[in-house]
mmCIF file of C-alpha atoms in Angstrom:
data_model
loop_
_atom_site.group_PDB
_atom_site.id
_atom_site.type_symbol
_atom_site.label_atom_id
_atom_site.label_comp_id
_atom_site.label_asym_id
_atom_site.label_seq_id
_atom_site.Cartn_x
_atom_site.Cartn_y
_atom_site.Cartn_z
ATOM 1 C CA UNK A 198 113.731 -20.736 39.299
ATOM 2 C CA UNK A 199 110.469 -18.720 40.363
ATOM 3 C CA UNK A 200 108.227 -21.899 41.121
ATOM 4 C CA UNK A 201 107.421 -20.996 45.143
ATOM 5 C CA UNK A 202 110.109 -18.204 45.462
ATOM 6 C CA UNK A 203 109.449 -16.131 48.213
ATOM 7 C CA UNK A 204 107.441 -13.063 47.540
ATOM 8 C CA UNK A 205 107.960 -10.268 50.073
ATOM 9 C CA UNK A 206 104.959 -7.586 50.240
ATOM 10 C CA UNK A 207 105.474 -4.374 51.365
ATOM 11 C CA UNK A 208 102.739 -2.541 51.946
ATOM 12 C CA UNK A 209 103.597 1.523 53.355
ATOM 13 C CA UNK A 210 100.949 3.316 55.566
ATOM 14 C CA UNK A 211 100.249 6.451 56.833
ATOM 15 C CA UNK A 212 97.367 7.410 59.185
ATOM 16 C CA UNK A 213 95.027 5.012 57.606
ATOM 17 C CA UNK A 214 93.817 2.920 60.705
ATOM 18 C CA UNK A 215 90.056 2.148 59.166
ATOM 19 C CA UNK A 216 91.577 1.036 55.729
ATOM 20 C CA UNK A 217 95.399 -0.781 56.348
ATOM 21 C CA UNK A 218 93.609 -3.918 57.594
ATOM 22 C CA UNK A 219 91.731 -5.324 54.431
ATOM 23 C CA UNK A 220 94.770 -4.114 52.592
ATOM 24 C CA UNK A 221 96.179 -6.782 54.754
ATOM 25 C CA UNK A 222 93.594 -9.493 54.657
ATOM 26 C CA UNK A 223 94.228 -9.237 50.764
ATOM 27 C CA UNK A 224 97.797 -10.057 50.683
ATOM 28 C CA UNK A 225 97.446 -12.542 53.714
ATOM 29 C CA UNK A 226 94.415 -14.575 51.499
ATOM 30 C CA UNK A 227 96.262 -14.593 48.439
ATOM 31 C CA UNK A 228 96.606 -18.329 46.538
ATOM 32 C CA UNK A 229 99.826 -18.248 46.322
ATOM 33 C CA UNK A 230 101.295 -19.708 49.909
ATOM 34 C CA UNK A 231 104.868 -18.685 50.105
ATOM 35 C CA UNK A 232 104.727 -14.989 51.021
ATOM 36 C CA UNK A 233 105.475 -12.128 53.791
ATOM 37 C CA UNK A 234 104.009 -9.455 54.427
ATOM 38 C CA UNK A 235 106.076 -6.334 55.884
ATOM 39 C CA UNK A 236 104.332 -3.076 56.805
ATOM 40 C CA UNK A 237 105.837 0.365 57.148
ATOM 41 C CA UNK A 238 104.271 2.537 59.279
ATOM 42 C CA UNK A 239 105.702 6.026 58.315
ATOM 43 C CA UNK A 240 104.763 7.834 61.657
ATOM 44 C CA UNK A 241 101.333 7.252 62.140
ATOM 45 C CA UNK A 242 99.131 9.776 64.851
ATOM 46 C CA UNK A 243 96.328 7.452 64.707
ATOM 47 C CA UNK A 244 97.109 4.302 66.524
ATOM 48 C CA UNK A 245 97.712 2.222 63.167
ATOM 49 C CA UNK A 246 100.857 0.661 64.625
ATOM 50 C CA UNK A 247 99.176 -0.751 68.007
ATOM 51 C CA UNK A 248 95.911 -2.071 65.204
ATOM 52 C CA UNK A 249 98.344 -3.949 63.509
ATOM 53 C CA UNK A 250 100.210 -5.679 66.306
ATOM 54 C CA UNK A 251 96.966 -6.325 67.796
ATOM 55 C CA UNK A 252 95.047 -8.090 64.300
ATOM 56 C CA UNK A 253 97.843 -9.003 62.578
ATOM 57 C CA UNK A 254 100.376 -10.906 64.629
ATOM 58 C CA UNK A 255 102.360 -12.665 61.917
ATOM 59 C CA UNK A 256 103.064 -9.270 59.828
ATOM 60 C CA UNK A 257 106.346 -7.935 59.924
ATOM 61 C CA UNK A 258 105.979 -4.155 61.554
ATOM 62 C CA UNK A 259 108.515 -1.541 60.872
ATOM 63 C CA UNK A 260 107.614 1.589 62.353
ATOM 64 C CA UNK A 261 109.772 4.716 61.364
ATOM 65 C CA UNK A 262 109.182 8.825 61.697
ATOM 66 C CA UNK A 263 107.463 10.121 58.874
ATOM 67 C CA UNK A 264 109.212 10.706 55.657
ATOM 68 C CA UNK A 265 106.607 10.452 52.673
ATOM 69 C CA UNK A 266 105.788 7.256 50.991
ATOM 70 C CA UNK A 267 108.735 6.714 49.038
ATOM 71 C CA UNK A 268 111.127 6.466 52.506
ATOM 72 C CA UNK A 269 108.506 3.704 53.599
ATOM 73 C CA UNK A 270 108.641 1.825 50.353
ATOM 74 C CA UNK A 271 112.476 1.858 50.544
ATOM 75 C CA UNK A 272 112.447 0.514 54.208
ATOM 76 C CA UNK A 273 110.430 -2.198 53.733
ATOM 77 C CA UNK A 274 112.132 -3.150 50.634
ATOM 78 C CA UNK A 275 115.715 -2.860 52.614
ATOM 79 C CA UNK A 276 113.937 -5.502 55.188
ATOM 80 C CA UNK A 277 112.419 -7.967 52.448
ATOM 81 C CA UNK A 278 114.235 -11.784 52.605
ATOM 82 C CA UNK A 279 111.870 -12.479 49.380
ATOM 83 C CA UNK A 280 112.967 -12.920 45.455
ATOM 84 C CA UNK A 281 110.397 -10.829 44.684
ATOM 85 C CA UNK A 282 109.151 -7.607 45.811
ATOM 86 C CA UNK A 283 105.176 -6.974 45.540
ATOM 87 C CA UNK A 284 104.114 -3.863 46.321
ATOM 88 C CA UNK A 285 100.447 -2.918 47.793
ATOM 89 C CA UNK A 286 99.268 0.264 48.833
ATOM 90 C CA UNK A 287 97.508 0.710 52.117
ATOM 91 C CA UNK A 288 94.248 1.889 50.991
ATOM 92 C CA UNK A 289 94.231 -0.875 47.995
ATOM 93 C CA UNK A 290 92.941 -4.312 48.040
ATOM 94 C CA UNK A 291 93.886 -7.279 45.841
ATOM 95 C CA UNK A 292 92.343 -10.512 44.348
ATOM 96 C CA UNK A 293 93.131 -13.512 46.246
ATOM 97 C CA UNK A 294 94.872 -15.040 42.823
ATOM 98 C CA UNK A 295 96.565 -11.981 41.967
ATOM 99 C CA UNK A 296 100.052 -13.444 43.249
ATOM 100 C CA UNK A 297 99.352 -16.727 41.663
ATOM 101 C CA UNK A 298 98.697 -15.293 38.548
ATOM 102 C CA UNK A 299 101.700 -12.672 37.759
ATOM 103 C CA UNK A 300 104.412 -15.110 38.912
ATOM 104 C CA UNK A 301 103.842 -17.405 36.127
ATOM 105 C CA UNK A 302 105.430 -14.410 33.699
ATOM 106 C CA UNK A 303 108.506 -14.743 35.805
ATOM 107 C CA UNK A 304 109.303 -18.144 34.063
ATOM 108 C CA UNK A 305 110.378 -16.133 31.470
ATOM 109 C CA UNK A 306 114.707 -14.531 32.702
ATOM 110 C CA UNK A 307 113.660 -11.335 30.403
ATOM 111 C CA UNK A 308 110.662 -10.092 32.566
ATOM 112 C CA UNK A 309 111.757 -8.026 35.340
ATOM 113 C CA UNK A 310 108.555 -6.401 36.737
ATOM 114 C CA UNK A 311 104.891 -7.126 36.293
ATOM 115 C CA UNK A 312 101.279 -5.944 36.843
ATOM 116 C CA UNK A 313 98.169 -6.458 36.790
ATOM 117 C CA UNK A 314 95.039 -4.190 35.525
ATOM 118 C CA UNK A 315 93.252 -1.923 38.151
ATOM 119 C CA UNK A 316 89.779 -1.710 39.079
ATOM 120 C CA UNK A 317 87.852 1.077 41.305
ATOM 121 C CA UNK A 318 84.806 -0.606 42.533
ATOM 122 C CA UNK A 319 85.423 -2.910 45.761
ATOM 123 C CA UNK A 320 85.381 -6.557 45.300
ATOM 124 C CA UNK A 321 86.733 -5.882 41.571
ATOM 125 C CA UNK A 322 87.082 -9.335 39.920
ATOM 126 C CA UNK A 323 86.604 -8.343 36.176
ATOM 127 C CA UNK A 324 88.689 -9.534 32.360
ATOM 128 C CA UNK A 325 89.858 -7.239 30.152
ATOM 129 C CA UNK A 326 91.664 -10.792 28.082
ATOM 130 C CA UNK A 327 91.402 -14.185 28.179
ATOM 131 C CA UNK A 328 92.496 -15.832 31.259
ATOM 132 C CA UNK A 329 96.710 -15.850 30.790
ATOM 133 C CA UNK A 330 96.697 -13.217 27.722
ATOM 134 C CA UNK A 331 99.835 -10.979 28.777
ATOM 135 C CA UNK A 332 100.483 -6.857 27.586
ATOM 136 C CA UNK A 333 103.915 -6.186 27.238
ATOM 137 C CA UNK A 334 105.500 -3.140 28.043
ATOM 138 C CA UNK A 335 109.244 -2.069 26.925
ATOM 139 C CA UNK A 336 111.082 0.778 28.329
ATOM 140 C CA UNK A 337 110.497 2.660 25.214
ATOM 141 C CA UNK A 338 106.481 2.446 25.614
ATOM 142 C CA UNK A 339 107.190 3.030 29.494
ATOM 143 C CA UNK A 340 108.735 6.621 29.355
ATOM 144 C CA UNK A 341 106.294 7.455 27.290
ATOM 145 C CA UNK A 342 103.291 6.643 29.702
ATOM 146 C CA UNK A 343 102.649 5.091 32.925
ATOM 147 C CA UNK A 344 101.253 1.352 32.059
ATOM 148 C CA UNK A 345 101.893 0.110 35.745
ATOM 149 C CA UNK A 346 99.398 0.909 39.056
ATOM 150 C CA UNK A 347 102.222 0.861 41.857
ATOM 151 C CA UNK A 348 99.389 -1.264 43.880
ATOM 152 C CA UNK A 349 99.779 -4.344 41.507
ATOM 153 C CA UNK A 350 103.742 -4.598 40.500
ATOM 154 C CA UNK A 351 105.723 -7.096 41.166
ATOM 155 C CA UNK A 352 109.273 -6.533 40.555
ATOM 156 C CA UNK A 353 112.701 -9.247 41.013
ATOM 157 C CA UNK A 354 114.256 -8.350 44.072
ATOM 158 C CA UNK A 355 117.787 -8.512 42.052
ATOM 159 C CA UNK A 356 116.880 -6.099 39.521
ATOM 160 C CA UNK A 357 115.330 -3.740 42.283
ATOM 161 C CA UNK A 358 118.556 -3.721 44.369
ATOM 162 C CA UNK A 359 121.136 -3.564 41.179
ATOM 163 C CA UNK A 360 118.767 -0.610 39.946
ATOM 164 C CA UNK A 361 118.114 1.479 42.795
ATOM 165 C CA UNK A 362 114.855 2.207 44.948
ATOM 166 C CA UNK A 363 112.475 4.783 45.100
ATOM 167 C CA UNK A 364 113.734 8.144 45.310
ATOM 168 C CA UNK A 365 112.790 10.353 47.766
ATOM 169 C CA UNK A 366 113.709 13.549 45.995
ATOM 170 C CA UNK A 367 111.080 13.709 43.393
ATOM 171 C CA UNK A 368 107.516 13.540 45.706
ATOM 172 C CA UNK A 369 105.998 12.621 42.904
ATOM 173 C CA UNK A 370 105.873 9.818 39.841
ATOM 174 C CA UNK A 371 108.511 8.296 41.659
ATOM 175 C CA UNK A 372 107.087 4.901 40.854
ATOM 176 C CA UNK A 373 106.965 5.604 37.098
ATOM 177 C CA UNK A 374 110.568 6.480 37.008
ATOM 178 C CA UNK A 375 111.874 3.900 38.892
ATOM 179 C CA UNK A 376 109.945 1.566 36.791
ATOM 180 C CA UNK A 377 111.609 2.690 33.619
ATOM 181 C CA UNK A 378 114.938 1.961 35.357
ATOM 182 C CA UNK A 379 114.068 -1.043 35.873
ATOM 183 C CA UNK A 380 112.920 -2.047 32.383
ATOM 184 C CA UNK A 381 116.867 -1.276 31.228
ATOM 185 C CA UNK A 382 117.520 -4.776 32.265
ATOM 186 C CA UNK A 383 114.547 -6.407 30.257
ATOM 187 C CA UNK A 384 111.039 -5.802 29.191
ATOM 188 C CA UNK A 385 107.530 -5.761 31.500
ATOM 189 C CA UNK A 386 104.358 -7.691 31.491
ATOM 190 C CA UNK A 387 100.882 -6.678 33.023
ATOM 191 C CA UNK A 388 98.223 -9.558 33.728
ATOM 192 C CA UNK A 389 95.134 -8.731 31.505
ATOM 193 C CA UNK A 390 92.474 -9.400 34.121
ATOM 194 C CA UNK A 391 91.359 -6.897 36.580
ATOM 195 C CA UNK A 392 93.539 -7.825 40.101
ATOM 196 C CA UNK A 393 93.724 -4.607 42.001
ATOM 197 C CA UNK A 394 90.777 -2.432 43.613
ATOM 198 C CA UNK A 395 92.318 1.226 43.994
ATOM 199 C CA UNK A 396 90.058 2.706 46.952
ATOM 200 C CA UNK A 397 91.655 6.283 46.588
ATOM 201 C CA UNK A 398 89.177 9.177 46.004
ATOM 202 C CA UNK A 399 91.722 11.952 44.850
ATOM 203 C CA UNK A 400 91.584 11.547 41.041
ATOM 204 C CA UNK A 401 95.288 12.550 41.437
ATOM 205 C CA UNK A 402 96.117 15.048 38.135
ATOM 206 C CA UNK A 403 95.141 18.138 40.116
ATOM 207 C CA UNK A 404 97.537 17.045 42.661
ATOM 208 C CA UNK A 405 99.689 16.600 40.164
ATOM 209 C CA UNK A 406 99.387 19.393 38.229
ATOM 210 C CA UNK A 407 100.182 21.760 41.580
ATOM 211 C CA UNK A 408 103.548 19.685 41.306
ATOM 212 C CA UNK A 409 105.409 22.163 39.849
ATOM 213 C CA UNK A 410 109.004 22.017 39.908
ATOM 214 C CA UNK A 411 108.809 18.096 41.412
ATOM 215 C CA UNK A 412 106.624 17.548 37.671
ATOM 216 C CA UNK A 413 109.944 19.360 35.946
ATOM 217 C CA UNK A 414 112.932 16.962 38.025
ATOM 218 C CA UNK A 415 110.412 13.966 37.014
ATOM 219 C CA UNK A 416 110.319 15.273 33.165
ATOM 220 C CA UNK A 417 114.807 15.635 33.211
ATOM 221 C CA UNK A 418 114.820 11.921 35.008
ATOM 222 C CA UNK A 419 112.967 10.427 32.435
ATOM 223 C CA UNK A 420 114.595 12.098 29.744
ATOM 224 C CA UNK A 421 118.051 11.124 31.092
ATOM 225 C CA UNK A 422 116.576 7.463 30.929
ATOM 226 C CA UNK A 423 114.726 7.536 27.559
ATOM 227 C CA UNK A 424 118.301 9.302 26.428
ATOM 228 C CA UNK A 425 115.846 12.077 24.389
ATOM 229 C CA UNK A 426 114.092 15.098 25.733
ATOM 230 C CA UNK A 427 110.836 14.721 26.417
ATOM 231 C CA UNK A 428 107.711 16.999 26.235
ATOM 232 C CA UNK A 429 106.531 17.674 29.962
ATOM 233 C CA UNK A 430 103.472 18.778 28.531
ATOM 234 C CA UNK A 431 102.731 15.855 26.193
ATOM 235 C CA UNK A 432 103.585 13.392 28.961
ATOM 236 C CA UNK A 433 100.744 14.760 31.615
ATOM 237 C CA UNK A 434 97.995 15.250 28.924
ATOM 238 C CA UNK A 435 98.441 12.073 28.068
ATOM 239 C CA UNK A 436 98.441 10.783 31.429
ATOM 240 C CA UNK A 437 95.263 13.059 32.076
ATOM 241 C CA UNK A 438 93.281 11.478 29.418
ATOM 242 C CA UNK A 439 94.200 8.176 29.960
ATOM 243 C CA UNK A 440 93.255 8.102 33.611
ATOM 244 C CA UNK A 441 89.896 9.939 32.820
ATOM 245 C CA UNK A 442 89.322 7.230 30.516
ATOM 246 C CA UNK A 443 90.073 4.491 33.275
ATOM 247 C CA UNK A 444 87.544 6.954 35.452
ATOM 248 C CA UNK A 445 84.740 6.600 33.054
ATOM 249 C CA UNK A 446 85.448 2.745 32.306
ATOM 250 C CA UNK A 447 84.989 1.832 35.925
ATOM 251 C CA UNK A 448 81.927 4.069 36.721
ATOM 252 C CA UNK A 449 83.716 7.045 38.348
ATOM 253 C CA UNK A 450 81.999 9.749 35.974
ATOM 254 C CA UNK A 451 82.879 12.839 38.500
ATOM 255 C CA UNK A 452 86.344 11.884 38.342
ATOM 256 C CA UNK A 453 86.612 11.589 35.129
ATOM 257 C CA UNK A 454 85.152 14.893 33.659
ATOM 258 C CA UNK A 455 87.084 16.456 36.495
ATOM 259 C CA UNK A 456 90.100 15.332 35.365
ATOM 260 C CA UNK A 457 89.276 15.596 31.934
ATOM 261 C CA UNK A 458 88.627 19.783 32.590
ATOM 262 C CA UNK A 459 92.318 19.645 34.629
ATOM 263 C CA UNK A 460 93.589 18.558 31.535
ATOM 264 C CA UNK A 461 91.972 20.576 28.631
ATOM 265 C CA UNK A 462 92.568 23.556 31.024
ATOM 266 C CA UNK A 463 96.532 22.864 31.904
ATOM 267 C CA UNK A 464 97.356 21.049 29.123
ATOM 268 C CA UNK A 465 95.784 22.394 26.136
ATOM 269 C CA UNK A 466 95.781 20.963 22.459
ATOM 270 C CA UNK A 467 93.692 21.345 19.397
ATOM 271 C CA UNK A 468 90.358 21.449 19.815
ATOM 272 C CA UNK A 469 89.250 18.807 17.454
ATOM 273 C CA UNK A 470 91.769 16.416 19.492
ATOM 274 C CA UNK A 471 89.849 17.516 22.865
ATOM 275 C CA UNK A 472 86.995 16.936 21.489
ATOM 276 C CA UNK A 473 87.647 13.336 20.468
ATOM 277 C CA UNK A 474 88.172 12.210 23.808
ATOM 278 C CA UNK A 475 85.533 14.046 25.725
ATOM 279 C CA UNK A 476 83.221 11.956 22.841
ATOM 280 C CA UNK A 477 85.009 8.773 23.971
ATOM 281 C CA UNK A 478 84.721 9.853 27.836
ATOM 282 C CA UNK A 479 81.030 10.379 27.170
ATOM 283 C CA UNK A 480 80.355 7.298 24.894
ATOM 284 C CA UNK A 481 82.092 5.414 28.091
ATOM 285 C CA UNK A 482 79.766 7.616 30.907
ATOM 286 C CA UNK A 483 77.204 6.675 28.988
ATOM 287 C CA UNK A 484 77.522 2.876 29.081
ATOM 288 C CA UNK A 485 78.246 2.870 32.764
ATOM 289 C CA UNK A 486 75.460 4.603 33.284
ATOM 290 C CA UNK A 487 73.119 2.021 31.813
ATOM 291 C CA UNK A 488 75.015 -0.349 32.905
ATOM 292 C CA UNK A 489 74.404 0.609 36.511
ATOM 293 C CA UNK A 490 70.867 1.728 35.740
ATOM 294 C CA UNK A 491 70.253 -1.913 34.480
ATOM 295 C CA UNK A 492 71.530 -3.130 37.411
ATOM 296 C CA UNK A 493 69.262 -1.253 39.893
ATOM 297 C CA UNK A 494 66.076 -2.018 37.507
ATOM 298 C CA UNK A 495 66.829 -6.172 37.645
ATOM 299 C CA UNK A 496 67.519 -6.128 41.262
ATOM 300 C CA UNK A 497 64.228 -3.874 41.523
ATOM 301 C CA UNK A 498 62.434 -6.464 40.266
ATOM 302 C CA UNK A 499 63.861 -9.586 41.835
ATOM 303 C CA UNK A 500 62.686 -7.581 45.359
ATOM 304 C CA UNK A 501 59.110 -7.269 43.803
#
């Protein structure tokens, strides 16, 4: 029975006094009434802590010394009385029907976890699908890319817990591979509608790309779960392209030829390949551009 289950939302922070409160405001203004919201400040310098009691005096406050992202995730998840487990990032914002909208998949015992599609531009409301048109995602199509933003998953508490939480050994992907754990005990679904603003800046694949041997435990985890080797390489030029796609899609052209030269650099393949997606990163540039262009001109005018 999912119809008003509790959703617990943990939302992990880290120095981010100017940005953790509208994080909050989103999950506190969501549609869906029966929710907590649990904050983990993982050692803050910058007075986030004494913010939060002071704005927010109905959130649950965990403060703990700082042990990456992954700790504060787990420690907010240990603390959670919900069925479900939402998580939101502390720089990331969501739609006030995000909530309202996922937990109808849950009607359904085989879904497990589920998402929504991200946006980058603040107040992101957008459709990629009709209103209640569903993507889903099996482990199989999981360990072979990323299809969840850690910002918009909701996951059954139950299948969390029997599963295990984020571990704090691999620094990075961590969310991908505990999502693939999860989908042993049944299959994913991801909201086709635009739900979650990401407000990062770091396009993320250099950072990841510096990740060395933490890339190479992430590669043998996955493997062990997919029961098949699987080719390190393959798996981060993939995930290179497909984000600089996303990039270019929502407008972030500097991201997304950055991260587009990370990956023909690191990750090389055959030229004619490379140059099939830098086409479709520029056809997509190129769209945005006169997209925002058109914009400026119509709003130009209305002022004349």
């Amino acid at each position: 029975m999912t119809a008003g289950a509790l959703v617990s939302v943990v939302i992990p922070t880290y120095n981010r006094v100017a940005l953790v409160g509208d994080a909050i405001r989103s999950a506190l203004r969501q549609t869906y009434d029966n929710t907590e919201v649990i904050v983990v400040d993982d050692g803050s310098t910058d007075g986030t802590p004494d913010r939060i009691r002071a704005a927010f005096p109905t959130v649950r406050l965990l403060v703990q010394r700082n042990g990456g992202v992954s700790s504060a995730r787990n420690a907010g998840i240990a603390a959670a009385r919900g069925a479900f487990i939402a998580f939101l990032d502390s720089d990331d914002l969501w739609h006030p029907g995000k909530l309202s909208c996922q937990m109808a998949a849950f009607r359904e015992a085989a879904v497990v976890m589920v998402g929504a599609l991200p946006g980058h531009r603040p107040g992101c409301r957008g459709s990629d699908g009709a209103r209640g048109e569903w993507i889903t995602v099996n482990r199989d199509e999981l360990v072979r890319e990323n299809r969840f933003v850690t910002s918009s998953v909701v996951v059954r508490a139950e299948t969390l817990r029997r599963r295990g939480c984020f571990r704090i050994d691999l620094g990075f992907a961590e969310d991908w591979e505990l999502w693939c754990r999860l989908l042993r005990d049944g299959v994913g679904r991801i909201v086709a509608q635009r739900l979650v603003t990401l407000r990062r800046t770091d396009p993320g694949l250099a950072r990841h790309a510096r990740a060395g041997a933490q890339w190479r435990a992430f590669v043998r985890a996955i493997a062990r779960i997919a029961g098949h080797p699987l080719p390190a390489a393959a798996c981060v030029r993939r995930a290179g392209w497909s984000t600089a796609l996303d990039r270019a899609t929502d407008g972030l052209l500097a991201d997304a030829w950055r991260i587009a030269t990370v990956t023909i650099r690191r990750y090389p393949q055959p030229v004619g390949a490379n140059m099939v997606m830098l086409a479709r990163i520029g056809h997509l540039s190129a769209k945005a551009f006169w997209h925002h262009s058109g914009r400026t001109l119509r709003r130009g005018s209305r002022e004349q």
